[in-house]
mmCIF file of C-alpha atoms and ligand atoms in Angstrom:
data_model
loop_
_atom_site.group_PDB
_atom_site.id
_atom_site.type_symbol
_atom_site.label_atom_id
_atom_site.label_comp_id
_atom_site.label_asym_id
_atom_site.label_seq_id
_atom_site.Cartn_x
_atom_site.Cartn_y
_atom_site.Cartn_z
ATOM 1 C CA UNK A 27 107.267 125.997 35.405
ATOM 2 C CA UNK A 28 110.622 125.428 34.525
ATOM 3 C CA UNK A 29 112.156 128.580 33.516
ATOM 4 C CA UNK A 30 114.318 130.394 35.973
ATOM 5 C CA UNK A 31 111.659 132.865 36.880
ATOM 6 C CA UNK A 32 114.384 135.118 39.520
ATOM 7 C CA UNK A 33 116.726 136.252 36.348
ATOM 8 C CA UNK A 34 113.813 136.124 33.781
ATOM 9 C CA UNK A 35 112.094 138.781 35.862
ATOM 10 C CA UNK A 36 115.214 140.351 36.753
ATOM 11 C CA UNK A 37 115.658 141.213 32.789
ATOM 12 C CA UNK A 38 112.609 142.388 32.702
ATOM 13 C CA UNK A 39 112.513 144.547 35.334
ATOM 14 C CA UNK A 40 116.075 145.985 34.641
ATOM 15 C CA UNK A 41 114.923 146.963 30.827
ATOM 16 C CA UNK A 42 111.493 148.483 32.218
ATOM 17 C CA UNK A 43 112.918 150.789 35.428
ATOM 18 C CA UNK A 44 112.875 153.700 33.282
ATOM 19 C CA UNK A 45 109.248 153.748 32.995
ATOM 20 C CA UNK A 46 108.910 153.443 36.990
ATOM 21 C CA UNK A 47 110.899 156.401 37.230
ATOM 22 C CA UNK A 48 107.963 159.196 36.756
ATOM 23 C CA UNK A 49 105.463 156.585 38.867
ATOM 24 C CA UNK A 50 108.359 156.515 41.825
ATOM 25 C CA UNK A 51 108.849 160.172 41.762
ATOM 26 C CA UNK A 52 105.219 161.121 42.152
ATOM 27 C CA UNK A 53 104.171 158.165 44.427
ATOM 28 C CA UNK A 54 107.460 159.232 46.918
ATOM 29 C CA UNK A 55 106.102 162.911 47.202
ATOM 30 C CA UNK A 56 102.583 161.552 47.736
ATOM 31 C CA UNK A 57 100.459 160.267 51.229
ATOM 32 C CA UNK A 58 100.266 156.132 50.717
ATOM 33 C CA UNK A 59 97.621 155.015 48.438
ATOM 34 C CA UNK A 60 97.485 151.543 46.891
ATOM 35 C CA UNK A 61 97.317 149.953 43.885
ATOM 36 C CA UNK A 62 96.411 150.913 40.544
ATOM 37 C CA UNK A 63 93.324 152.624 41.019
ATOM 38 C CA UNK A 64 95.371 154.465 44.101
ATOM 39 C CA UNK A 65 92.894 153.399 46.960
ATOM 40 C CA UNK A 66 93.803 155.698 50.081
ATOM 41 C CA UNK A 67 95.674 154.372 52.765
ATOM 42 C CA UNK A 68 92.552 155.643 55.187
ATOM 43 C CA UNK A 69 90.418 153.263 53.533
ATOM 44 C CA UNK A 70 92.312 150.139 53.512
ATOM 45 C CA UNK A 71 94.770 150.722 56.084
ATOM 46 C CA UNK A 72 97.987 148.104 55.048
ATOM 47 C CA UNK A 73 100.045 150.245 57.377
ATOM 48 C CA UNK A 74 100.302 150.096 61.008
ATOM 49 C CA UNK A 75 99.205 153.714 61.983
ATOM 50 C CA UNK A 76 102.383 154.242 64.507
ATOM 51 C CA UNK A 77 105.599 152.581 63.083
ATOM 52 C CA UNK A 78 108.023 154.311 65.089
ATOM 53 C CA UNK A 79 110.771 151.914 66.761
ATOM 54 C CA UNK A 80 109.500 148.964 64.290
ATOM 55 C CA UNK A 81 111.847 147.355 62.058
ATOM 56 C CA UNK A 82 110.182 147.023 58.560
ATOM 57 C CA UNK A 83 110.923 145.089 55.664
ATOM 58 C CA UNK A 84 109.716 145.819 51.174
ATOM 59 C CA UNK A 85 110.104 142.681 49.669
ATOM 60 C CA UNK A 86 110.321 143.383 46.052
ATOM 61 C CA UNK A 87 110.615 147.072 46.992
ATOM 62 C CA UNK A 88 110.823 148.973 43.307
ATOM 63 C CA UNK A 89 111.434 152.574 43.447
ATOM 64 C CA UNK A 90 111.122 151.912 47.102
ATOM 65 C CA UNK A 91 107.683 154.814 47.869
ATOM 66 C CA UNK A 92 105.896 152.185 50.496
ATOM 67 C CA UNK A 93 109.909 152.157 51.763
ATOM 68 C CA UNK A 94 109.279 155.585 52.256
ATOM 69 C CA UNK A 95 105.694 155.325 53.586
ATOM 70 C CA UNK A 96 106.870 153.554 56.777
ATOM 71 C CA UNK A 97 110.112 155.335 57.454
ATOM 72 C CA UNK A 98 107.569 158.302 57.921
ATOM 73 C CA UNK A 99 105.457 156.538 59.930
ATOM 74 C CA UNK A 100 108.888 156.108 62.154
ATOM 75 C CA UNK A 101 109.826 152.700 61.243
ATOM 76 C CA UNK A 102 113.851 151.372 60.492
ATOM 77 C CA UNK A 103 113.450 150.279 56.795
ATOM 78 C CA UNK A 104 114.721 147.341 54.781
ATOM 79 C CA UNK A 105 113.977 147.411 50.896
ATOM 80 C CA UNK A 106 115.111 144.767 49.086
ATOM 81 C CA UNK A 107 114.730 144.141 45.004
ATOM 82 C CA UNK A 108 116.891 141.434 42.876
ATOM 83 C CA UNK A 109 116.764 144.730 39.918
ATOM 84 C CA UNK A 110 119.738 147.247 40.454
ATOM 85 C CA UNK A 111 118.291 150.062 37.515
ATOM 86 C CA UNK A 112 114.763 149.835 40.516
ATOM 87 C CA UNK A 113 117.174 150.676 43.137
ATOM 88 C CA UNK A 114 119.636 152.855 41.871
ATOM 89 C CA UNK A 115 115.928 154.621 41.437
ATOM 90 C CA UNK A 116 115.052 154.041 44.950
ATOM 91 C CA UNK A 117 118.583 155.149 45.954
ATOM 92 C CA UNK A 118 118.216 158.804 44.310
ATOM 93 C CA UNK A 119 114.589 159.601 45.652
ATOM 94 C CA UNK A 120 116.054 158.810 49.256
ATOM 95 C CA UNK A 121 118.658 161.139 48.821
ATOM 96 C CA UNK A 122 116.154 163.616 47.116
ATOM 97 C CA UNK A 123 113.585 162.933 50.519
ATOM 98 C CA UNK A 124 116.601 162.598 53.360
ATOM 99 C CA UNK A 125 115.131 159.055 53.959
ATOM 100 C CA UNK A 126 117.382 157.155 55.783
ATOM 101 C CA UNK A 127 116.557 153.692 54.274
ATOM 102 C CA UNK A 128 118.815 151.223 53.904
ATOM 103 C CA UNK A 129 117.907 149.543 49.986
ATOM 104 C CA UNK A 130 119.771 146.118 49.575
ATOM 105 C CA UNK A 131 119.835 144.191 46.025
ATOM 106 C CA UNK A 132 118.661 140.825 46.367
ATOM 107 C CA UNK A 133 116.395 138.294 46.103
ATOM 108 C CA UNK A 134 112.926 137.794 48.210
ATOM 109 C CA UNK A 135 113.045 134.406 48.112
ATOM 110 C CA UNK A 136 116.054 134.167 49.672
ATOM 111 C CA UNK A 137 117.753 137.139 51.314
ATOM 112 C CA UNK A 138 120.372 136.002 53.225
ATOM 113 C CA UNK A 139 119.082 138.370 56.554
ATOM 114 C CA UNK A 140 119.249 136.895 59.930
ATOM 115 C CA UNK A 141 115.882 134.976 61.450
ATOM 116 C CA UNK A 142 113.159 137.449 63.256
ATOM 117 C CA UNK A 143 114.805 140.617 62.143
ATOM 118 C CA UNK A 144 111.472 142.456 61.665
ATOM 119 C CA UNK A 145 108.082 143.170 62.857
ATOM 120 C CA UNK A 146 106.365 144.393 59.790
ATOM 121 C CA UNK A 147 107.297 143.509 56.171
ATOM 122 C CA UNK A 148 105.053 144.248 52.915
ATOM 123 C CA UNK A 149 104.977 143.648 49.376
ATOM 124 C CA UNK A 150 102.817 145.509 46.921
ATOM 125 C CA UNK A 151 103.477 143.665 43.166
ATOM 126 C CA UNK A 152 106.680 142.893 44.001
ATOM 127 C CA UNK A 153 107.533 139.287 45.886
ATOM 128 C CA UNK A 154 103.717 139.627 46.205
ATOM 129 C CA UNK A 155 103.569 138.511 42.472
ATOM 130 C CA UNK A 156 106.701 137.765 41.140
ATOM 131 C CA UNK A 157 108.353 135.280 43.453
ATOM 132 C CA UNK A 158 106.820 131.619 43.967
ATOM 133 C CA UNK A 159 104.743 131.791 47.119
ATOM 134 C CA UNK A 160 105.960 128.884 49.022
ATOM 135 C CA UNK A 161 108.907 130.272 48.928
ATOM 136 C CA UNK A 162 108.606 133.966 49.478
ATOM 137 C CA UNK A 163 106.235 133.265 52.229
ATOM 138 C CA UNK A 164 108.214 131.266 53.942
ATOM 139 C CA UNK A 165 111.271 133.268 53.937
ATOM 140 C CA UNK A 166 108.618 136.273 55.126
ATOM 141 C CA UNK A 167 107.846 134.010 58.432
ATOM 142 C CA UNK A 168 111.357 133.545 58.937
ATOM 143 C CA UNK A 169 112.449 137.031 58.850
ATOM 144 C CA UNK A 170 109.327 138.118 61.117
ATOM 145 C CA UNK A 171 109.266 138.150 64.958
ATOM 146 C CA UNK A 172 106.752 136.107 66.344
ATOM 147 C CA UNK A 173 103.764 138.752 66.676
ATOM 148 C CA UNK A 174 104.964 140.204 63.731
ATOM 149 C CA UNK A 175 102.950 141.087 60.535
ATOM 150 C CA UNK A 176 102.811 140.540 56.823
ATOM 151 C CA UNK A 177 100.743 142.198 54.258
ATOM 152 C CA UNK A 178 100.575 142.110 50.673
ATOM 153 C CA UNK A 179 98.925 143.385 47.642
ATOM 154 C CA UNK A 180 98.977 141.683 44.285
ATOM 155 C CA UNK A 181 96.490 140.882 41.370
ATOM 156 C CA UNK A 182 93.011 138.771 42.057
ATOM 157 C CA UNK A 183 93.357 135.262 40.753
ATOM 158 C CA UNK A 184 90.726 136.398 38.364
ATOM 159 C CA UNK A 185 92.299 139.247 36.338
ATOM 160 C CA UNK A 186 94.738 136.259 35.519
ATOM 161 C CA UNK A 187 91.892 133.685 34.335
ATOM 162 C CA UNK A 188 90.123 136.760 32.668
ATOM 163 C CA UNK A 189 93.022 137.659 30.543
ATOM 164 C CA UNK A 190 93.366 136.430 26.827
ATOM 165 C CA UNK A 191 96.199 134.072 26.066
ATOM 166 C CA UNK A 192 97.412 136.608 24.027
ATOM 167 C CA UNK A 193 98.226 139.275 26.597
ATOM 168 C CA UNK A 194 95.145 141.534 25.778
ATOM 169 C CA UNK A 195 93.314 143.288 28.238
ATOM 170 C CA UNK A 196 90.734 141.485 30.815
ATOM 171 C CA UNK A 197 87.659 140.687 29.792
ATOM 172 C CA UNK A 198 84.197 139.324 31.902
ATOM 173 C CA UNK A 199 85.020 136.099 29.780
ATOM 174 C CA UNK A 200 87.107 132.688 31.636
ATOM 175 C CA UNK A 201 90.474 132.087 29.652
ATOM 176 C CA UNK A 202 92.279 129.992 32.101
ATOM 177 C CA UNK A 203 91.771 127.425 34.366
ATOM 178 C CA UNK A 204 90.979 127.810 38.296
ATOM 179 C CA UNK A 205 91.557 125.094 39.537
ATOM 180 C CA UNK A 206 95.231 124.380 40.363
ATOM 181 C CA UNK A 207 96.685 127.496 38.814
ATOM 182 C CA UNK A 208 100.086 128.433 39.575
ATOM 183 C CA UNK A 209 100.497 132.050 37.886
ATOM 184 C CA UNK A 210 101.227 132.526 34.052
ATOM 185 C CA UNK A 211 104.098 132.793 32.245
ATOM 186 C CA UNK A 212 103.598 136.433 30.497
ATOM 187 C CA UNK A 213 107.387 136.130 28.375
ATOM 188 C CA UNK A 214 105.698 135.198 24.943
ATOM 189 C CA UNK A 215 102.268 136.546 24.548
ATOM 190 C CA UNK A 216 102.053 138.617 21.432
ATOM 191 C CA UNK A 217 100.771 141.760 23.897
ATOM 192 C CA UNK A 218 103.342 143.304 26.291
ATOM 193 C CA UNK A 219 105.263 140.641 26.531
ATOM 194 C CA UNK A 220 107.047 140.549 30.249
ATOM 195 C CA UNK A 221 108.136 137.761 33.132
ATOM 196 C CA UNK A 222 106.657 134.836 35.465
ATOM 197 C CA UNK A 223 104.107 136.156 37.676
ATOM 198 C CA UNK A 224 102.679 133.849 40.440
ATOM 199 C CA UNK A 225 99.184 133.611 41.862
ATOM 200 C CA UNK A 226 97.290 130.636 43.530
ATOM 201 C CA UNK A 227 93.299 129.599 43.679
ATOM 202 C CA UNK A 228 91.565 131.489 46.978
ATOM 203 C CA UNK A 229 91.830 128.051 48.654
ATOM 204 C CA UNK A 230 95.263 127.132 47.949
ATOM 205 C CA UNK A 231 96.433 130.634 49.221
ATOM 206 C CA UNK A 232 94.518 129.560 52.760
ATOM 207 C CA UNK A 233 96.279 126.062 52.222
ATOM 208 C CA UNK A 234 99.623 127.301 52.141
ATOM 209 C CA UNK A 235 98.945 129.876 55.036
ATOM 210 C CA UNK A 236 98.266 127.679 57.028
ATOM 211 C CA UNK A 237 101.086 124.896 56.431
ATOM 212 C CA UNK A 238 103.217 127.413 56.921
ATOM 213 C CA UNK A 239 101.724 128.850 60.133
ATOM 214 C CA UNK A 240 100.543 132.552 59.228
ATOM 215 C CA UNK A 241 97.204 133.279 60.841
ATOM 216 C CA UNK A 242 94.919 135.403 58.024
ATOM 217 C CA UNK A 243 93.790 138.432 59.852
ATOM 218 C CA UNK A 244 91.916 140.020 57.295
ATOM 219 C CA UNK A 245 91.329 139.672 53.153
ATOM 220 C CA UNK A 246 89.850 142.368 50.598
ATOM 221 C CA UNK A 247 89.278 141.868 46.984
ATOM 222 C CA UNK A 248 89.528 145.506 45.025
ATOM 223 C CA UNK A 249 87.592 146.892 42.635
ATOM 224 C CA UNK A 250 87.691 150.048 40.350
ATOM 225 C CA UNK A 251 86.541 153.163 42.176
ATOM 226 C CA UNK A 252 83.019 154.031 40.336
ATOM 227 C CA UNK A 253 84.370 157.500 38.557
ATOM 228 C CA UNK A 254 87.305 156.188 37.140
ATOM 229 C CA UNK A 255 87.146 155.797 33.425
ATOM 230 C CA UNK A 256 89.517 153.968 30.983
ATOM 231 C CA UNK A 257 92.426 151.494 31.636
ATOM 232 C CA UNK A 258 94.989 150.747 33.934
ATOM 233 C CA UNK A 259 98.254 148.576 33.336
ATOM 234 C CA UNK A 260 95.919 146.205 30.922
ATOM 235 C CA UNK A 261 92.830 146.483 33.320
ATOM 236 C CA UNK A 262 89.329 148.291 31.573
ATOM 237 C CA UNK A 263 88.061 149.644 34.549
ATOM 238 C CA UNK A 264 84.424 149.085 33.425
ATOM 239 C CA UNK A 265 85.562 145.286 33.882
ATOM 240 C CA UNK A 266 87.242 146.047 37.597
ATOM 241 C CA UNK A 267 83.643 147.733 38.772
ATOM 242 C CA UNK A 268 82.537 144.181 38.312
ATOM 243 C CA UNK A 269 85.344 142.162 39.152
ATOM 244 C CA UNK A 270 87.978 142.623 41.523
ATOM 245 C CA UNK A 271 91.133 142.979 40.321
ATOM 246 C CA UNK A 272 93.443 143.458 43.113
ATOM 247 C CA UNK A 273 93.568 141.143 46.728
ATOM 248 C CA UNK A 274 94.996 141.971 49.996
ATOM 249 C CA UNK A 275 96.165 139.931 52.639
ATOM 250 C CA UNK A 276 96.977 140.526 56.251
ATOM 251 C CA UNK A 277 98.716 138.143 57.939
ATOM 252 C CA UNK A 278 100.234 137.370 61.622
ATOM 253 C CA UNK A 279 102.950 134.900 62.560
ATOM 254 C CA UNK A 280 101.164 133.973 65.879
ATOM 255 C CA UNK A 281 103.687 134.853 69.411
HETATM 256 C C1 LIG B 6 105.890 146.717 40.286
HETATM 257 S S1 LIG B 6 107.436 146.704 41.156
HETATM 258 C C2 LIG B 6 106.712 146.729 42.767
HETATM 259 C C3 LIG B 6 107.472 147.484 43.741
HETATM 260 C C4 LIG B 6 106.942 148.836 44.151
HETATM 261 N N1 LIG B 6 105.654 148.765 44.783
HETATM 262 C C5 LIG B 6 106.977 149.767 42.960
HETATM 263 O O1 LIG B 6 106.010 149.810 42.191
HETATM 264 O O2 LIG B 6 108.008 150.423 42.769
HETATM 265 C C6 LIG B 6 108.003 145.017 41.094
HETATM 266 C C7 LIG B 6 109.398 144.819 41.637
HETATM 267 O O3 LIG B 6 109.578 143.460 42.014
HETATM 268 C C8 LIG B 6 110.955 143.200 41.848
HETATM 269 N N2 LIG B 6 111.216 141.755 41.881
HETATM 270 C C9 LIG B 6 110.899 140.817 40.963
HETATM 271 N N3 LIG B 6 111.352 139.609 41.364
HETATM 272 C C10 LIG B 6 111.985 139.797 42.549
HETATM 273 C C11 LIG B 6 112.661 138.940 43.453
HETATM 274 N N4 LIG B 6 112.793 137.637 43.218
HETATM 275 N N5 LIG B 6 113.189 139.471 44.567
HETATM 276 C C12 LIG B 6 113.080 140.814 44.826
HETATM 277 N N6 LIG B 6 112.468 141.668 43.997
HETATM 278 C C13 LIG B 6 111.902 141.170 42.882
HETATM 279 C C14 LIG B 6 111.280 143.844 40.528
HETATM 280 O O4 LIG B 6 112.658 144.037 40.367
HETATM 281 C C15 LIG B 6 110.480 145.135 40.626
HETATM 282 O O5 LIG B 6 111.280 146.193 41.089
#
């Protein structure tokens, strides 16, 4: 991977923010769900139930709704994304919800905030997908307090090896290789073209874990909910009732 991922996605992202308008007004005015199939929050529970006093960081932070999520659950909140036309987004809807949420532009990777600043940060498809993971993670640890947490949501490793080289939807077929994948570069299939997204085999995400010292306190692999019909962002959900196509992590940096 050679190509400068940061202002490749950055391009992308800054061209598609209009289309994350509608999604960031409705998901700000809605109770936290997750995802694309919208799992509740009750049911997979990414968010400490009491935030209040807790400084929280969004790497990767969009239209900035999980921003809001946690500054209702009480928590001082960080969002930072390297896309201004995503936060000049997230910047209206707090005005429009008197959030008091401090949005920064920048990059995950590297965000230039002081050492053990937080206690909670999360990333759902943001850094969580499009920044390399031994580098966002480690900037994660070093902005956490020692105690503190780290969760993020992102696509399974196999909606990436299940999609077509060509960009078309997943399908209960292997396209890629497992072993030792990195991500894919999505900038010239012939469907939908878009940026660098990252992901690692199950075993090199534990790998890098723990070389970097996060503890894994819990892991869930998604599915489609069984009523929903049709597709997602590129995923059939008749192929996500078999397949997961989402992951979780929860992670600790140990006191
Ligand atoms: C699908 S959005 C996810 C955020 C949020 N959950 C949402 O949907 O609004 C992906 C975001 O990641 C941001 N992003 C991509 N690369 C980044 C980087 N290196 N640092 C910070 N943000 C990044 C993009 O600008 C985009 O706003």
């Amino acid at each position: 991977m050679t190509k400068d991922h940061i202002s490749t996605n950055r391009d992308v992202w800054q061209k598609d923010a209009e289309n994350w308008v509608a999604p960031g007004e409705r998901l700000w005015a809605s109770d936290p769900r997750w995802g694309i199939w919208g799992s509740p929050e009750a049911d997979l529970k990414l968010l400490p139930e009491d935030m209040t006093g807790k400084d929280a960081i969004e790497l990767g932070c969009g239209t900035g709704y999980v921003s809001a999520w946690m500054a209702r659950l009480g928590a001082r909140v960080t969002g930072i994304d390297v896309t201004a036309a995503q936060l000049d987004t997230a910047r209206r809807l707090a005005q429009v919800h008197g959030a008091d949420i401090t949005f920064l532009e920048g990059d995950a990777e590297a965000t230039g905030l002081p050492d053990e600043s937080f206690d909670f940060a999360i990333s759902e498809y943001g850094a969580a997908i499009w920044c390399r993971p031994e580098v966002w993670l480690r900037e994660a640890w070093r902005l956490l307090r020692p105690g503190g947490r780290l969760v993020f949501l992102g696509n399974h490793p196999l909606s990436i090896i299940c999609t077509p080289m060509n960009g078309a939807p997943c399908e209960p077929v292997l396209h890629r290789r497992y072993r030792d994948m990195w991500g894919a570069d999505w900038t010239d299939v012939e469907i939908d073209p878009s940026g660098v997204t990252f992901n690692l085999t199950i075993t090199d995400w534990f790998a890098l874990f723990r070389k970097i010292g996060f503890a894994v306190v819990d892991y869930k692999e998604l599915y489609a909910p069984e009523p929903v019909k049709g597709s997602q962002d590129f995923v059939p959900a008749e192929w996500a009732k078999n397949y997961p196509n989402e992951q979780v992590w929860w992670l600790a940096k140990p006191m």
